């Protein structure tokens, strides 16, 4: 069960990924709404057993300070990417869940 997580003001938001999603601020064009910013920023989609994040319409996405190529990248558990002012973390399981005790941690 992969997830994207991000801060929206003081609130932590999480979104479970079940199919391809378009990330952006325009509710007519995006299926995962970013807090402000461009209408569409990126697409995240399953690719085999992985998930690919790819920038859209000339957007710049950074991971660890480096720009992603136009073809995007295959995400790994714990990857954090920055789309403009939006920082998003990718997790392969519910983020913050202790796998042994099944309790949420911070």
JSON list of C-alpha atoms in Angstrom, two decimals:
[
{"chain": "A", "resi": 1, "resn": "UNK", "atom": "CA", "xyz": [0.00, 0.00, 0.00]},
{"chain": "A", "resi": 2, "resn": "UNK", "atom": "CA", "xyz": [2.07, 3.01, -1.15]},
{"chain": "A", "resi": 3, "resn": "UNK", "atom": "CA", "xyz": [1.40, 6.52, 0.19]},
{"chain": "A", "resi": 4, "resn": "UNK", "atom": "CA", "xyz": [2.37, 10.12, -0.43]},
{"chain": "A", "resi": 5, "resn": "UNK", "atom": "CA", "xyz": [2.65, 12.35, 2.66]},
{"chain": "A", "resi": 6, "resn": "UNK", "atom": "CA", "xyz": [3.09, 16.12, 3.02]},
{"chain": "A", "resi": 7, "resn": "UNK", "atom": "CA", "xyz": [2.50, 19.00, 5.41]},
{"chain": "A", "resi": 8, "resn": "UNK", "atom": "CA", "xyz": [-0.37, 21.36, 4.66]},
{"chain": "A", "resi": 9, "resn": "UNK", "atom": "CA", "xyz": [0.15, 24.12, 7.19]},
{"chain": "A", "resi": 10, "resn": "UNK", "atom": "CA", "xyz": [0.21, 22.44, 10.60]},
{"chain": "A", "resi": 11, "resn": "UNK", "atom": "CA", "xyz": [-1.62, 19.34, 9.32]},
{"chain": "A", "resi": 12, "resn": "UNK", "atom": "CA", "xyz": [0.06, 16.19, 8.00]},
{"chain": "A", "resi": 13, "resn": "UNK", "atom": "CA", "xyz": [-1.77, 14.86, 4.92]},
{"chain": "A", "resi": 14, "resn": "UNK", "atom": "CA", "xyz": [-1.53, 11.34, 3.52]},
{"chain": "A", "resi": 15, "resn": "UNK", "atom": "CA", "xyz": [-2.85, 9.95, 0.28]},
{"chain": "A", "resi": 16, "resn": "UNK", "atom": "CA", "xyz": [-2.96, 6.25, -0.56]},
{"chain": "A", "resi": 17, "resn": "UNK", "atom": "CA", "xyz": [-1.89, 5.48, -4.12]},
{"chain": "A", "resi": 18, "resn": "UNK", "atom": "CA", "xyz": [-4.00, 2.93, -5.95]},
{"chain": "A", "resi": 19, "resn": "UNK", "atom": "CA", "xyz": [-3.64, 4.16, -9.54]},
{"chain": "A", "resi": 20, "resn": "UNK", "atom": "CA", "xyz": [-1.96, 6.90, -11.58]},
{"chain": "A", "resi": 21, "resn": "UNK", "atom": "CA", "xyz": [-2.48, 10.42, -10.21]},
{"chain": "A", "resi": 22, "resn": "UNK", "atom": "CA", "xyz": [-1.81, 13.91, -11.56]},
{"chain": "A", "resi": 23, "resn": "UNK", "atom": "CA", "xyz": [-0.38, 16.24, -8.90]},
{"chain": "A", "resi": 24, "resn": "UNK", "atom": "CA", "xyz": [-1.27, 19.92, -9.09]},
{"chain": "A", "resi": 25, "resn": "UNK", "atom": "CA", "xyz": [-3.50, 22.74, -7.82]},
{"chain": "A", "resi": 26, "resn": "UNK", "atom": "CA", "xyz": [-6.21, 22.72, -10.51]},
{"chain": "A", "resi": 27, "resn": "UNK", "atom": "CA", "xyz": [-9.14, 20.48, -9.42]},
{"chain": "A", "resi": 28, "resn": "UNK", "atom": "CA", "xyz": [-10.24, 20.16, -13.07]},
{"chain": "A", "resi": 29, "resn": "UNK", "atom": "CA", "xyz": [-6.90, 18.73, -14.22]},
{"chain": "A", "resi": 30, "resn": "UNK", "atom": "CA", "xyz": [-5.35, 17.19, -11.11]},
{"chain": "A", "resi": 31, "resn": "UNK", "atom": "CA", "xyz": [-6.37, 14.10, -9.17]},
{"chain": "A", "resi": 32, "resn": "UNK", "atom": "CA", "xyz": [-4.15, 14.87, -6.16]},
{"chain": "A", "resi": 33, "resn": "UNK", "atom": "CA", "xyz": [-4.38, 18.51, -5.12]},
{"chain": "A", "resi": 34, "resn": "UNK", "atom": "CA", "xyz": [-1.24, 20.40, -4.19]},
{"chain": "A", "resi": 35, "resn": "UNK", "atom": "CA", "xyz": [-1.48, 23.28, -1.71]},
{"chain": "A", "resi": 36, "resn": "UNK", "atom": "CA", "xyz": [-1.12, 26.19, -4.18]},
{"chain": "A", "resi": 37, "resn": "UNK", "atom": "CA", "xyz": [1.35, 26.27, -7.04]},
{"chain": "A", "resi": 38, "resn": "UNK", "atom": "CA", "xyz": [0.95, 25.41, -10.74]},
{"chain": "A", "resi": 39, "resn": "UNK", "atom": "CA", "xyz": [-2.16, 23.75, -12.18]},
{"chain": "A", "resi": 40, "resn": "UNK", "atom": "CA", "xyz": [-0.32, 20.50, -12.92]},
{"chain": "A", "resi": 41, "resn": "UNK", "atom": "CA", "xyz": [3.10, 19.58, -11.63]},
{"chain": "A", "resi": 42, "resn": "UNK", "atom": "CA", "xyz": [3.74, 15.87, -12.03]},
{"chain": "A", "resi": 43, "resn": "UNK", "atom": "CA", "xyz": [2.25, 12.46, -12.61]},
{"chain": "A", "resi": 44, "resn": "UNK", "atom": "CA", "xyz": [2.84, 9.45, -10.39]},
{"chain": "A", "resi": 45, "resn": "UNK", "atom": "CA", "xyz": [2.00, 6.08, -11.89]},
{"chain": "A", "resi": 46, "resn": "UNK", "atom": "CA", "xyz": [2.64, 2.40, -11.27]},
{"chain": "A", "resi": 47, "resn": "UNK", "atom": "CA", "xyz": [5.33, 0.80, -13.37]},
{"chain": "A", "resi": 48, "resn": "UNK", "atom": "CA", "xyz": [5.68, -2.90, -12.72]},
{"chain": "A", "resi": 49, "resn": "UNK", "atom": "CA", "xyz": [6.32, -3.31, -8.99]},
{"chain": "A", "resi": 50, "resn": "UNK", "atom": "CA", "xyz": [7.46, 0.34, -8.66]},
{"chain": "A", "resi": 51, "resn": "UNK", "atom": "CA", "xyz": [5.99, 3.85, -8.91]},
{"chain": "A", "resi": 52, "resn": "UNK", "atom": "CA", "xyz": [7.34, 6.44, -11.37]},
{"chain": "A", "resi": 53, "resn": "UNK", "atom": "CA", "xyz": [7.18, 10.18, -10.66]},
{"chain": "A", "resi": 54, "resn": "UNK", "atom": "CA", "xyz": [7.50, 12.33, -13.77]},
{"chain": "A", "resi": 55, "resn": "UNK", "atom": "CA", "xyz": [7.38, 16.15, -14.11]},
{"chain": "A", "resi": 56, "resn": "UNK", "atom": "CA", "xyz": [4.72, 17.70, -16.40]},
{"chain": "A", "resi": 57, "resn": "UNK", "atom": "CA", "xyz": [4.58, 20.86, -18.54]},
{"chain": "A", "resi": 58, "resn": "UNK", "atom": "CA", "xyz": [8.14, 22.04, -17.91]},
{"chain": "A", "resi": 59, "resn": "UNK", "atom": "CA", "xyz": [7.94, 21.64, -14.12]},
{"chain": "A", "resi": 60, "resn": "UNK", "atom": "CA", "xyz": [11.07, 21.04, -12.08]},
{"chain": "A", "resi": 61, "resn": "UNK", "atom": "CA", "xyz": [11.11, 18.32, -9.44]},
{"chain": "A", "resi": 62, "resn": "UNK", "atom": "CA", "xyz": [14.07, 17.91, -7.12]},
{"chain": "A", "resi": 63, "resn": "UNK", "atom": "CA", "xyz": [15.22, 14.94, -5.09]},
{"chain": "A", "resi": 64, "resn": "UNK", "atom": "CA", "xyz": [18.09, 15.58, -2.69]},
{"chain": "A", "resi": 65, "resn": "UNK", "atom": "CA", "xyz": [18.71, 18.89, -4.49]},
{"chain": "A", "resi": 66, "resn": "UNK", "atom": "CA", "xyz": [19.05, 17.36, -7.97]},
{"chain": "A", "resi": 67, "resn": "UNK", "atom": "CA", "xyz": [16.56, 17.91, -10.78]},
{"chain": "A", "resi": 68, "resn": "UNK", "atom": "CA", "xyz": [14.69, 14.85, -12.01]},
{"chain": "A", "resi": 69, "resn": "UNK", "atom": "CA", "xyz": [15.01, 13.98, -15.69]},
{"chain": "A", "resi": 70, "resn": "UNK", "atom": "CA", "xyz": [12.01, 14.50, -17.97]},
{"chain": "A", "resi": 71, "resn": "UNK", "atom": "CA", "xyz": [11.42, 10.73, -17.91]},
{"chain": "A", "resi": 72, "resn": "UNK", "atom": "CA", "xyz": [11.13, 10.93, -14.12]},
{"chain": "A", "resi": 73, "resn": "UNK", "atom": "CA", "xyz": [12.39, 8.41, -11.61]},
{"chain": "A", "resi": 74, "resn": "UNK", "atom": "CA", "xyz": [11.30, 5.18, -10.00]},
{"chain": "A", "resi": 75, "resn": "UNK", "atom": "CA", "xyz": [10.57, 6.04, -6.39]},
{"chain": "A", "resi": 76, "resn": "UNK", "atom": "CA", "xyz": [12.07, 4.17, -3.47]},
{"chain": "A", "resi": 77, "resn": "UNK", "atom": "CA", "xyz": [10.61, 3.84, 0.01]},
{"chain": "A", "resi": 78, "resn": "UNK", "atom": "CA", "xyz": [11.35, 7.02, 1.96]},
{"chain": "A", "resi": 79, "resn": "UNK", "atom": "CA", "xyz": [12.10, 9.24, -1.06]},
{"chain": "A", "resi": 80, "resn": "UNK", "atom": "CA", "xyz": [11.34, 12.92, -0.50]},
{"chain": "A", "resi": 81, "resn": "UNK", "atom": "CA", "xyz": [10.83, 15.13, -3.55]},
{"chain": "A", "resi": 82, "resn": "UNK", "atom": "CA", "xyz": [10.22, 18.86, -3.88]},
{"chain": "A", "resi": 83, "resn": "UNK", "atom": "CA", "xyz": [7.79, 20.26, -6.45]},
{"chain": "A", "resi": 84, "resn": "UNK", "atom": "CA", "xyz": [8.11, 24.04, -6.17]},
{"chain": "A", "resi": 85, "resn": "UNK", "atom": "CA", "xyz": [7.20, 24.76, -2.52]},
{"chain": "A", "resi": 86, "resn": "UNK", "atom": "CA", "xyz": [5.52, 21.36, -2.06]},
{"chain": "A", "resi": 87, "resn": "UNK", "atom": "CA", "xyz": [7.59, 18.67, -0.33]},
{"chain": "A", "resi": 88, "resn": "UNK", "atom": "CA", "xyz": [6.20, 15.16, -0.72]},
{"chain": "A", "resi": 89, "resn": "UNK", "atom": "CA", "xyz": [7.42, 11.90, 0.84]},
{"chain": "A", "resi": 90, "resn": "UNK", "atom": "CA", "xyz": [6.81, 8.48, -0.75]},
{"chain": "A", "resi": 91, "resn": "UNK", "atom": "CA", "xyz": [6.27, 5.42, 1.48]},
{"chain": "A", "resi": 92, "resn": "UNK", "atom": "CA", "xyz": [5.59, 1.81, 0.51]},
{"chain": "A", "resi": 93, "resn": "UNK", "atom": "CA", "xyz": [3.45, 1.26, 3.62]},
{"chain": "A", "resi": 94, "resn": "UNK", "atom": "CA", "xyz": [1.42, 3.48, 5.92]},
{"chain": "A", "resi": 95, "resn": "UNK", "atom": "CA", "xyz": [3.92, 6.16, 6.99]},
{"chain": "A", "resi": 96, "resn": "UNK", "atom": "CA", "xyz": [4.84, 6.25, 10.66]},
{"chain": "A", "resi": 97, "resn": "UNK", "atom": "CA", "xyz": [3.44, 2.77, 11.38]},
{"chain": "A", "resi": 98, "resn": "UNK", "atom": "CA", "xyz": [5.64, 0.58, 13.56]},
{"chain": "A", "resi": 99, "resn": "UNK", "atom": "CA", "xyz": [5.63, -2.74, 11.62]},
{"chain": "A", "resi": 100, "resn": "UNK", "atom": "CA", "xyz": [6.07, -4.84, 14.78]},
{"chain": "A", "resi": 101, "resn": "UNK", "atom": "CA", "xyz": [3.55, -3.22, 17.14]},
{"chain": "A", "resi": 102, "resn": "UNK", "atom": "CA", "xyz": [1.29, -1.72, 14.43]},
{"chain": "A", "resi": 103, "resn": "UNK", "atom": "CA", "xyz": [1.22, 1.60, 16.31]},
{"chain": "A", "resi": 104, "resn": "UNK", "atom": "CA", "xyz": [1.56, 4.98, 14.63]},
{"chain": "A", "resi": 105, "resn": "UNK", "atom": "CA", "xyz": [4.77, 6.81, 15.50]},
{"chain": "A", "resi": 106, "resn": "UNK", "atom": "CA", "xyz": [5.87, 10.36, 14.78]}
]
